[in-house]
């Protein structure tokens, strides 16, 4: 079941002052809606995710208690990813249509500064909804050990809990096999962040004659 306006218990342990508020990004000023859009191959806080034929990993059915570290690959909709540094948690209202989400902290008092999502095969696009405490977030797309795309954004606290913006990459020709999310919190903030509804394109295969 989703929480109305409060985060799951593992988040509340950090105190009410670090409750995950809706992330709206701007390099210079706070925004109350997803209006940044896309710049080239970067998806910057836009109100919709990927278009076309996609698979969405909502992380339902993981069978993990809230606050549990994710230690095994997860498959949904034919897509398998391996999460590093992630913890399961109850979904929040600004992750629509989800009763489950991923976070960078669990039952302890220390949050992981980075979470990685590794795909079993290369993809040219991926998008996810993201919410965080105030700070500087960096999203990176990797191919093997090389960075092929980087997004750096400032996330202020805003009061709109109606939705979370979409972030990610959509390349025309470049492929990647791993995404990382890292947060440098503002003074007085925490490392807390969460993400959900990971979208990847459906790759159609044509059988050999």
PDB file of N, CA and C in Angstrom, residues 66-155:
ATOM      1  N   UNK A  66      10.126  -3.827   3.600  1.00  0.00           N
ATOM      2  CA  UNK A  66      10.624  -2.467   3.517  1.00  0.00           C
ATOM      3  C   UNK A  66      11.911  -2.325   4.324  1.00  0.00           C
ATOM      4  N   UNK A  67      12.928  -1.730   3.697  1.00  0.00           N
ATOM      5  CA  UNK A  67      14.205  -1.541   4.353  1.00  0.00           C
ATOM      6  C   UNK A  67      15.211  -2.635   4.066  1.00  0.00           C
ATOM      7  N   UNK A  68      14.819  -3.644   3.252  1.00  0.00           N
ATOM      8  CA  UNK A  68      15.701  -4.763   2.944  1.00  0.00           C
ATOM      9  C   UNK A  68      16.618  -4.430   1.773  1.00  0.00           C
ATOM     10  N   UNK A  69      17.886  -4.755   1.905  1.00  0.00           N
ATOM     11  CA  UNK A  69      18.846  -4.546   0.825  1.00  0.00           C
ATOM     12  C   UNK A  69      18.541  -5.474  -0.343  1.00  0.00           C
ATOM     13  N   UNK A  70      18.635  -4.946  -1.568  1.00  0.00           N
ATOM     14  CA  UNK A  70      18.404  -5.744  -2.772  1.00  0.00           C
ATOM     15  C   UNK A  70      19.729  -6.396  -3.165  1.00  0.00           C
ATOM     16  N   UNK A  71      19.784  -7.712  -3.112  1.00  0.00           N
ATOM     17  CA  UNK A  71      21.042  -8.421  -3.335  1.00  0.00           C
ATOM     18  C   UNK A  71      21.008  -9.370  -4.523  1.00  0.00           C
ATOM     19  N   UNK A  72      19.858  -9.556  -5.158  1.00  0.00           N
ATOM     20  CA  UNK A  72      19.763 -10.456  -6.310  1.00  0.00           C
ATOM     21  C   UNK A  72      19.157  -9.702  -7.490  1.00  0.00           C
ATOM     22  N   UNK A  73      19.481 -10.108  -8.726  1.00  0.00           N
ATOM     23  CA  UNK A  73      18.893  -9.462  -9.909  1.00  0.00           C
ATOM     24  C   UNK A  73      17.369  -9.550  -9.884  1.00  0.00           C
ATOM     25  N   UNK A  74      16.736  -8.558 -10.480  1.00  0.00           N
ATOM     26  CA  UNK A  74      15.278  -8.476 -10.510  1.00  0.00           C
ATOM     27  C   UNK A  74      14.818  -8.457 -11.950  1.00  0.00           C
ATOM     28  N   UNK A  75      13.806  -9.262 -12.257  1.00  0.00           N
ATOM     29  CA  UNK A  75      13.264  -9.348 -13.614  1.00  0.00           C
ATOM     30  C   UNK A  75      11.796  -8.977 -13.602  1.00  0.00           C
ATOM     31  N   UNK A  76      11.408  -8.106 -14.526  1.00  0.00           N
ATOM     32  CA  UNK A  76      10.007  -7.736 -14.703  1.00  0.00           C
ATOM     33  C   UNK A  76       9.803  -7.351 -16.152  1.00  0.00           C
ATOM     34  N   UNK A  77       8.753  -7.876 -16.752  1.00  0.00           N
ATOM     35  CA  UNK A  77       8.457  -7.542 -18.139  1.00  0.00           C
ATOM     36  C   UNK A  77       9.535  -7.967 -19.114  1.00  0.00           C
ATOM     37  N   UNK A  78      10.269  -9.033 -18.778  1.00  0.00           N
ATOM     38  CA  UNK A  78      11.305  -9.526 -19.671  1.00  0.00           C
ATOM     39  C   UNK A  78      12.630  -8.791 -19.561  1.00  0.00           C
ATOM     40  N   UNK A  79      12.715  -7.824 -18.649  1.00  0.00           N
ATOM     41  CA  UNK A  79      13.947  -7.060 -18.454  1.00  0.00           C
ATOM     42  C   UNK A  79      14.542  -7.425 -17.099  1.00  0.00           C
ATOM     43  N   UNK A  80      15.833  -7.687 -17.062  1.00  0.00           N
ATOM     44  CA  UNK A  80      16.523  -8.031 -15.825  1.00  0.00           C
ATOM     45  C   UNK A  80      17.573  -6.971 -15.519  1.00  0.00           C
ATOM     46  N   UNK A  81      17.568  -6.489 -14.276  1.00  0.00           N
ATOM     47  CA  UNK A  81      18.587  -5.541 -13.843  1.00  0.00           C
ATOM     48  C   UNK A  81      19.171  -6.013 -12.517  1.00  0.00           C
ATOM     49  N   UNK A  82      20.400  -5.608 -12.273  1.00  0.00           N
ATOM     50  CA  UNK A  82      21.078  -5.894 -11.016  1.00  0.00           C
ATOM     51  C   UNK A  82      21.280  -4.558 -10.304  1.00  0.00           C
ATOM     52  N   UNK A  83      20.722  -4.436  -9.111  1.00  0.00           N
ATOM     53  CA  UNK A  83      20.795  -3.190  -8.353  1.00  0.00           C
ATOM     54  C   UNK A  83      21.893  -3.285  -7.303  1.00  0.00           C
ATOM     55  N   UNK A  84      22.740  -2.268  -7.244  1.00  0.00           N
ATOM     56  CA  UNK A  84      23.784  -2.200  -6.226  1.00  0.00           C
ATOM     57  C   UNK A  84      23.562  -0.961  -5.359  1.00  0.00           C
ATOM     58  N   UNK A  85      23.524  -1.175  -4.045  1.00  0.00           N
ATOM     59  CA  UNK A  85      23.342  -0.063  -3.120  1.00  0.00           C
ATOM     60  C   UNK A  85      21.908   0.337  -2.907  1.00  0.00           C
ATOM     61  N   UNK A  86      20.949  -0.478  -3.372  1.00  0.00           N
ATOM     62  CA  UNK A  86      19.532  -0.129  -3.287  1.00  0.00           C
ATOM     63  C   UNK A  86      18.828  -0.922  -2.197  1.00  0.00           C
ATOM     64  N   UNK A  87      17.753  -0.314  -1.668  1.00  0.00           N
ATOM     65  CA  UNK A  87      16.917  -0.939  -0.649  1.00  0.00           C
ATOM     66  C   UNK A  87      15.462  -0.855  -1.083  1.00  0.00           C
ATOM     67  N   UNK A  88      14.691  -1.884  -0.748  1.00  0.00           N
ATOM     68  CA  UNK A  88      13.271  -1.889  -1.055  1.00  0.00           C
ATOM     69  C   UNK A  88      12.518  -1.008  -0.071  1.00  0.00           C
ATOM     70  N   UNK A  89      11.420  -0.412  -0.551  1.00  0.00           N
ATOM     71  CA  UNK A  89      10.600   0.413   0.318  1.00  0.00           C
ATOM     72  C   UNK A  89       9.222   0.608  -0.255  1.00  0.00           C
ATOM     73  N   UNK A  90       8.289   1.003   0.588  1.00  0.00           N
ATOM     74  CA  UNK A  90       6.926   1.270   0.133  1.00  0.00           C
ATOM     75  C   UNK A  90       6.906   2.458  -0.806  1.00  0.00           C
ATOM     76  N   UNK A  91       6.053   2.393  -1.824  1.00  0.00           N
ATOM     77  CA  UNK A  91       5.951   3.485  -2.778  1.00  0.00           C
ATOM     78  C   UNK A  91       5.304   4.712  -2.171  1.00  0.00           C
ATOM     79  N   UNK A  92       5.629   5.875  -2.729  1.00  0.00           N
ATOM     80  CA  UNK A  92       5.043   7.126  -2.296  1.00  0.00           C
ATOM     81  C   UNK A  92       4.122   7.669  -3.379  1.00  0.00           C
ATOM     82  N   UNK A  93       3.262   8.585  -3.017  1.00  0.00           N
ATOM     83  CA  UNK A  93       2.268   9.093  -3.963  1.00  0.00           C
ATOM     84  C   UNK A  93       2.894   9.813  -5.144  1.00  0.00           C
ATOM     85  N   UNK A  94       4.096  10.352  -4.984  1.00  0.00           N
ATOM     86  CA  UNK A  94       4.677  11.003  -6.149  1.00  0.00           C
ATOM     87  C   UNK A  94       5.397  10.017  -7.045  1.00  0.00           C
ATOM     88  N   UNK A  95       5.236   8.696  -6.783  1.00  0.00           N
ATOM     89  CA  UNK A  95       5.562   7.663  -7.745  1.00  0.00           C
ATOM     90  C   UNK A  95       4.237   7.012  -8.125  1.00  0.00           C
ATOM     91  N   UNK A  96       3.513   7.554  -9.106  1.00  0.00           N
ATOM     92  CA  UNK A  96       2.159   7.087  -9.399  1.00  0.00           C
ATOM     93  C   UNK A  96       2.102   5.603  -9.761  1.00  0.00           C
ATOM     94  N   UNK A  97       0.988   4.982  -9.429  1.00  0.00           N
ATOM     95  CA  UNK A  97       0.674   3.601  -9.790  1.00  0.00           C
ATOM     96  C   UNK A  97       1.709   2.620  -9.271  1.00  0.00           C
ATOM     97  N   UNK A  98       2.254   2.893  -8.103  1.00  0.00           N
ATOM     98  CA  UNK A  98       3.255   1.983  -7.562  1.00  0.00           C
ATOM     99  C   UNK A  98       3.060   1.806  -6.069  1.00  0.00           C
ATOM    100  N   UNK A  99       3.142   0.567  -5.623  1.00  0.00           N
ATOM    101  CA  UNK A  99       3.115   0.295  -4.203  1.00  0.00           C
ATOM    102  C   UNK A  99       4.489  -0.028  -3.679  1.00  0.00           C
ATOM    103  N   UNK A 100       5.504   0.091  -4.547  1.00  0.00           N
ATOM    104  CA  UNK A 100       6.862  -0.271  -4.175  1.00  0.00           C
ATOM    105  C   UNK A 100       7.825   0.659  -4.889  1.00  0.00           C
ATOM    106  N   UNK A 101       8.977   0.927  -4.280  1.00  0.00           N
ATOM    107  CA  UNK A 101       9.987   1.791  -4.884  1.00  0.00           C
ATOM    108  C   UNK A 101      11.353   1.397  -4.355  1.00  0.00           C
ATOM    109  N   UNK A 102      12.391   1.962  -4.957  1.00  0.00           N
ATOM    110  CA  UNK A 102      13.768   1.719  -4.531  1.00  0.00           C
ATOM    111  C   UNK A 102      14.329   2.974  -3.855  1.00  0.00           C
ATOM    112  N   UNK A 103      15.158   2.745  -2.831  1.00  0.00           N
ATOM    113  CA  UNK A 103      15.779   3.847  -2.098  1.00  0.00           C
ATOM    114  C   UNK A 103      17.265   3.554  -1.888  1.00  0.00           C
ATOM    115  N   UNK A 104      17.999   4.560  -1.474  1.00  0.00           N
ATOM    116  CA  UNK A 104      19.438   4.376  -1.245  1.00  0.00           C
ATOM    117  C   UNK A 104      19.755   4.140   0.223  1.00  0.00           C
ATOM    118  N   UNK A 105      18.756   3.805   1.010  1.00  0.00           N
ATOM    119  CA  UNK A 105      18.978   3.509   2.419  1.00  0.00           C
ATOM    120  C   UNK A 105      17.895   2.560   2.907  1.00  0.00           C
ATOM    121  N   UNK A 106      18.220   1.850   4.000  1.00  0.00           N
ATOM    122  CA  UNK A 106      17.283   0.870   4.506  1.00  0.00           C
ATOM    123  C   UNK A 106      17.100   0.984   5.996  1.00  0.00           C
ATOM    124  N   UNK A 107      17.398  -0.073   6.726  1.00  0.00           N
ATOM    125  CA  UNK A 107      17.137  -0.084   8.151  1.00  0.00           C
ATOM    126  C   UNK A 107      18.171   0.635   8.988  1.00  0.00           C
ATOM    127  N   UNK A 108      19.307   0.969   8.422  1.00  0.00           N
ATOM    128  CA  UNK A 108      20.338   1.649   9.192  1.00  0.00           C
ATOM    129  C   UNK A 108      20.232   3.150   9.103  1.00  0.00           C
ATOM    130  N   UNK A 109      21.184   3.823   9.703  1.00  0.00           N
ATOM    131  CA  UNK A 109      21.166   5.279   9.744  1.00  0.00           C
ATOM    132  C   UNK A 109      22.055   5.891   8.673  1.00  0.00           C
ATOM    133  N   UNK A 110      22.719   5.082   7.868  1.00  0.00           N
ATOM    134  CA  UNK A 110      23.646   5.588   6.857  1.00  0.00           C
ATOM    135  C   UNK A 110      23.100   5.246   5.482  1.00  0.00           C
ATOM    136  N   UNK A 111      23.034   6.246   4.613  1.00  0.00           N
ATOM    137  CA  UNK A 111      22.552   6.050   3.258  1.00  0.00           C
ATOM    138  C   UNK A 111      23.735   5.819   2.321  1.00  0.00           C
ATOM    139  N   UNK A 112      23.509   5.016   1.290  1.00  0.00           N
ATOM    140  CA  UNK A 112      24.534   4.837   0.272  1.00  0.00           C
ATOM    141  C   UNK A 112      24.602   6.089  -0.592  1.00  0.00           C
ATOM    142  N   UNK A 113      25.790   6.636  -0.831  1.00  0.00           N
ATOM    143  CA  UNK A 113      25.882   7.846  -1.644  1.00  0.00           C
ATOM    144  C   UNK A 113      25.593   7.606  -3.118  1.00  0.00           C
ATOM    145  N   UNK A 114      25.626   6.330  -3.553  1.00  0.00           N
ATOM    146  CA  UNK A 114      25.396   6.018  -4.966  1.00  0.00           C
ATOM    147  C   UNK A 114      24.646   4.705  -5.101  1.00  0.00           C
ATOM    148  N   UNK A 115      23.738   4.654  -6.074  1.00  0.00           N
ATOM    149  CA  UNK A 115      23.034   3.431  -6.436  1.00  0.00           C
ATOM    150  C   UNK A 115      23.292   3.172  -7.911  1.00  0.00           C
ATOM    151  N   UNK A 116      23.530   1.902  -8.251  1.00  0.00           N
ATOM    152  CA  UNK A 116      23.783   1.528  -9.640  1.00  0.00           C
ATOM    153  C   UNK A 116      22.720   0.553 -10.119  1.00  0.00           C
ATOM    154  N   UNK A 117      22.353   0.685 -11.390  1.00  0.00           N
ATOM    155  CA  UNK A 117      21.433  -0.229 -12.048  1.00  0.00           C
ATOM    156  C   UNK A 117      22.151  -0.821 -13.255  1.00  0.00           C
ATOM    157  N   UNK A 118      22.456  -2.104 -13.225  1.00  0.00           N
ATOM    158  CA  UNK A 118      23.184  -2.758 -14.308  1.00  0.00           C
ATOM    159  C   UNK A 118      22.229  -3.639 -15.101  1.00  0.00           C
ATOM    160  N   UNK A 119      22.208  -3.447 -16.419  1.00  0.00           N
ATOM    161  CA  UNK A 119      21.335  -4.220 -17.299  1.00  0.00           C
ATOM    162  C   UNK A 119      22.071  -5.470 -17.792  1.00  0.00           C
ATOM    163  N   UNK A 120      21.322  -6.518 -18.087  1.00  0.00           N
ATOM    164  CA  UNK A 120      21.944  -7.735 -18.603  1.00  0.00           C
ATOM    165  C   UNK A 120      22.375  -7.579 -20.051  1.00  0.00           C
ATOM    166  N   UNK A 121      21.846  -6.585 -20.733  1.00  0.00           N
ATOM    167  CA  UNK A 121      22.221  -6.306 -22.115  1.00  0.00           C
ATOM    168  C   UNK A 121      22.198  -4.811 -22.367  1.00  0.00           C
ATOM    169  N   UNK A 122      22.812  -4.348 -23.438  1.00  0.00           N
ATOM    170  CA  UNK A 122      22.862  -2.914 -23.717  1.00  0.00           C
ATOM    171  C   UNK A 122      21.504  -2.355 -24.110  1.00  0.00           C
ATOM    172  N   UNK A 123      21.301  -1.083 -23.812  1.00  0.00           N
ATOM    173  CA  UNK A 123      20.094  -0.366 -24.199  1.00  0.00           C
ATOM    174  C   UNK A 123      20.491   1.029 -24.649  1.00  0.00           C
ATOM    175  N   UNK A 124      19.668   1.648 -25.460  1.00  0.00           N
ATOM    176  CA  UNK A 124      19.952   3.011 -25.914  1.00  0.00           C
ATOM    177  C   UNK A 124      19.144   4.053 -25.160  1.00  0.00           C
ATOM    178  N   UNK A 125      18.238   3.589 -24.292  1.00  0.00           N
ATOM    179  CA  UNK A 125      17.409   4.545 -23.558  1.00  0.00           C
ATOM    180  C   UNK A 125      16.970   3.938 -22.237  1.00  0.00           C
ATOM    181  N   UNK A 126      16.780   4.795 -21.248  1.00  0.00           N
ATOM    182  CA  UNK A 126      16.215   4.403 -19.962  1.00  0.00           C
ATOM    183  C   UNK A 126      15.762   5.670 -19.261  1.00  0.00           C
ATOM    184  N   UNK A 127      14.639   5.582 -18.570  1.00  0.00           N
ATOM    185  CA  UNK A 127      14.104   6.731 -17.830  1.00  0.00           C
ATOM    186  C   UNK A 127      13.490   6.229 -16.537  1.00  0.00           C
ATOM    187  N   UNK A 128      13.499   7.060 -15.515  1.00  0.00           N
ATOM    188  CA  UNK A 128      12.944   6.682 -14.225  1.00  0.00           C
ATOM    189  C   UNK A 128      12.459   7.929 -13.510  1.00  0.00           C
ATOM    190  N   UNK A 129      11.535   7.722 -12.560  1.00  0.00           N
ATOM    191  CA  UNK A 129      11.071   8.824 -11.721  1.00  0.00           C
ATOM    192  C   UNK A 129      11.962   8.901 -10.489  1.00  0.00           C
ATOM    193  N   UNK A 130      12.255  10.123 -10.068  1.00  0.00           N
ATOM    194  CA  UNK A 130      13.270  10.336  -9.043  1.00  0.00           C
ATOM    195  C   UNK A 130      12.809  11.410  -8.075  1.00  0.00           C
ATOM    196  N   UNK A 131      12.996  11.167  -6.787  1.00  0.00           N
ATOM    197  CA  UNK A 131      12.680  12.158  -5.763  1.00  0.00           C
ATOM    198  C   UNK A 131      13.795  12.141  -4.727  1.00  0.00           C
ATOM    199  N   UNK A 132      14.119  13.301  -4.179  1.00  0.00           N
ATOM    200  CA  UNK A 132      15.284  13.387  -3.318  1.00  0.00           C
ATOM    201  C   UNK A 132      15.155  14.489  -2.287  1.00  0.00           C
ATOM    202  N   UNK A 133      15.977  14.405  -1.270  1.00  0.00           N
ATOM    203  CA  UNK A 133      16.184  15.528  -0.386  1.00  0.00           C
ATOM    204  C   UNK A 133      17.020  16.557  -1.144  1.00  0.00           C
ATOM    205  N   UNK A 134      17.097  17.773  -0.649  1.00  0.00           N
ATOM    206  CA  UNK A 134      17.790  18.847  -1.371  1.00  0.00           C
ATOM    207  C   UNK A 134      19.268  18.529  -1.554  1.00  0.00           C
ATOM    208  N   UNK A 135      19.772  18.757  -2.778  1.00  0.00           N
ATOM    209  CA  UNK A 135      21.178  18.524  -3.021  1.00  0.00           C
ATOM    210  C   UNK A 135      21.512  18.521  -4.499  1.00  0.00           C
ATOM    211  N   UNK A 136      22.741  18.102  -4.814  1.00  0.00           N
ATOM    212  CA  UNK A 136      23.230  18.035  -6.183  1.00  0.00           C
ATOM    213  C   UNK A 136      23.257  16.564  -6.610  1.00  0.00           C
ATOM    214  N   UNK A 137      22.439  16.206  -7.579  1.00  0.00           N
ATOM    215  CA  UNK A 137      22.381  14.827  -8.058  1.00  0.00           C
ATOM    216  C   UNK A 137      23.128  14.694  -9.375  1.00  0.00           C
ATOM    217  N   UNK A 138      23.779  13.562  -9.549  1.00  0.00           N
ATOM    218  CA  UNK A 138      24.481  13.261 -10.794  1.00  0.00           C
ATOM    219  C   UNK A 138      24.014  11.905 -11.303  1.00  0.00           C
ATOM    220  N   UNK A 139      23.507  11.890 -12.531  1.00  0.00           N
ATOM    221  CA  UNK A 139      23.099  10.664 -13.201  1.00  0.00           C
ATOM    222  C   UNK A 139      24.119  10.365 -14.298  1.00  0.00           C
ATOM    223  N   UNK A 140      24.569   9.120 -14.384  1.00  0.00           N
ATOM    224  CA  UNK A 140      25.542   8.747 -15.410  1.00  0.00           C
ATOM    225  C   UNK A 140      25.107   7.469 -16.124  1.00  0.00           C
ATOM    226  N   UNK A 141      25.346   7.448 -17.432  1.00  0.00           N
ATOM    227  CA  UNK A 141      25.161   6.243 -18.239  1.00  0.00           C
ATOM    228  C   UNK A 141      26.540   5.700 -18.581  1.00  0.00           C
ATOM    229  N   UNK A 142      26.698   4.383 -18.422  1.00  0.00           N
ATOM    230  CA  UNK A 142      27.996   3.741 -18.607  1.00  0.00           C
ATOM    231  C   UNK A 142      27.911   2.671 -19.682  1.00  0.00           C
ATOM    232  N   UNK A 143      28.992   2.529 -20.433  1.00  0.00           N
ATOM    233  CA  UNK A 143      29.169   1.410 -21.350  1.00  0.00           C
ATOM    234  C   UNK A 143      30.459   0.725 -20.951  1.00  0.00           C
ATOM    235  N   UNK A 144      30.324  -0.465 -20.349  1.00  0.00           N
ATOM    236  CA  UNK A 144      31.501  -1.078 -19.762  1.00  0.00           C
ATOM    237  C   UNK A 144      31.992  -0.206 -18.617  1.00  0.00           C
ATOM    238  N   UNK A 145      33.248   0.209 -18.665  1.00  0.00           N
ATOM    239  CA  UNK A 145      33.788   1.075 -17.627  1.00  0.00           C
ATOM    240  C   UNK A 145      33.877   2.525 -18.035  1.00  0.00           C
ATOM    241  N   UNK A 146      33.245   2.906 -19.157  1.00  0.00           N
ATOM    242  CA  UNK A 146      33.339   4.275 -19.668  1.00  0.00           C
ATOM    243  C   UNK A 146      32.013   5.009 -19.525  1.00  0.00           C
ATOM    244  N   UNK A 147      32.080   6.262 -19.139  1.00  0.00           N
ATOM    245  CA  UNK A 147      30.885   7.104 -19.039  1.00  0.00           C
ATOM    246  C   UNK A 147      30.535   7.634 -20.418  1.00  0.00           C
ATOM    247  N   UNK A 148      29.287   7.410 -20.846  1.00  0.00           N
ATOM    248  CA  UNK A 148      28.844   7.885 -22.160  1.00  0.00           C
ATOM    249  C   UNK A 148      27.804   8.997 -22.050  1.00  0.00           C
ATOM    250  N   UNK A 149      27.346   9.294 -20.842  1.00  0.00           N
ATOM    251  CA  UNK A 149      26.389  10.380 -20.648  1.00  0.00           C
ATOM    252  C   UNK A 149      26.338  10.792 -19.195  1.00  0.00           C
ATOM    253  N   UNK A 150      26.207  12.111 -18.946  1.00  0.00           N
ATOM    254  CA  UNK A 150      26.168  12.636 -17.582  1.00  0.00           C
ATOM    255  C   UNK A 150      25.129  13.738 -17.485  1.00  0.00           C
ATOM    256  N   UNK A 151      24.335  13.704 -16.425  1.00  0.00           N
ATOM    257  CA  UNK A 151      23.398  14.779 -16.081  1.00  0.00           C
ATOM    258  C   UNK A 151      23.718  15.217 -14.660  1.00  0.00           C
ATOM    259  N   UNK A 152      23.941  16.504 -14.478  1.00  0.00           N
ATOM    260  CA  UNK A 152      24.141  17.074 -13.146  1.00  0.00           C
ATOM    261  C   UNK A 152      23.032  18.080 -12.901  1.00  0.00           C
ATOM    262  N   UNK A 153      22.315  17.949 -11.787  1.00  0.00           N
ATOM    263  CA  UNK A 153      21.155  18.807 -11.536  1.00  0.00           C
ATOM    264  C   UNK A 153      21.058  19.171 -10.067  1.00  0.00           C
ATOM    265  N   UNK A 154      20.506  20.361  -9.819  1.00  0.00           N
ATOM    266  CA  UNK A 154      20.253  20.838  -8.469  1.00  0.00           C
ATOM    267  C   UNK A 154      18.800  20.562  -8.099  1.00  0.00           C
ATOM    268  N   UNK A 155      18.585  19.944  -6.956  1.00  0.00           N
ATOM    269  CA  UNK A 155      17.237  19.606  -6.511  1.00  0.00           C
ATOM    270  C   UNK A 155      16.901  20.368  -5.234  1.00  0.00           C
TER     271      UNK A 155
END
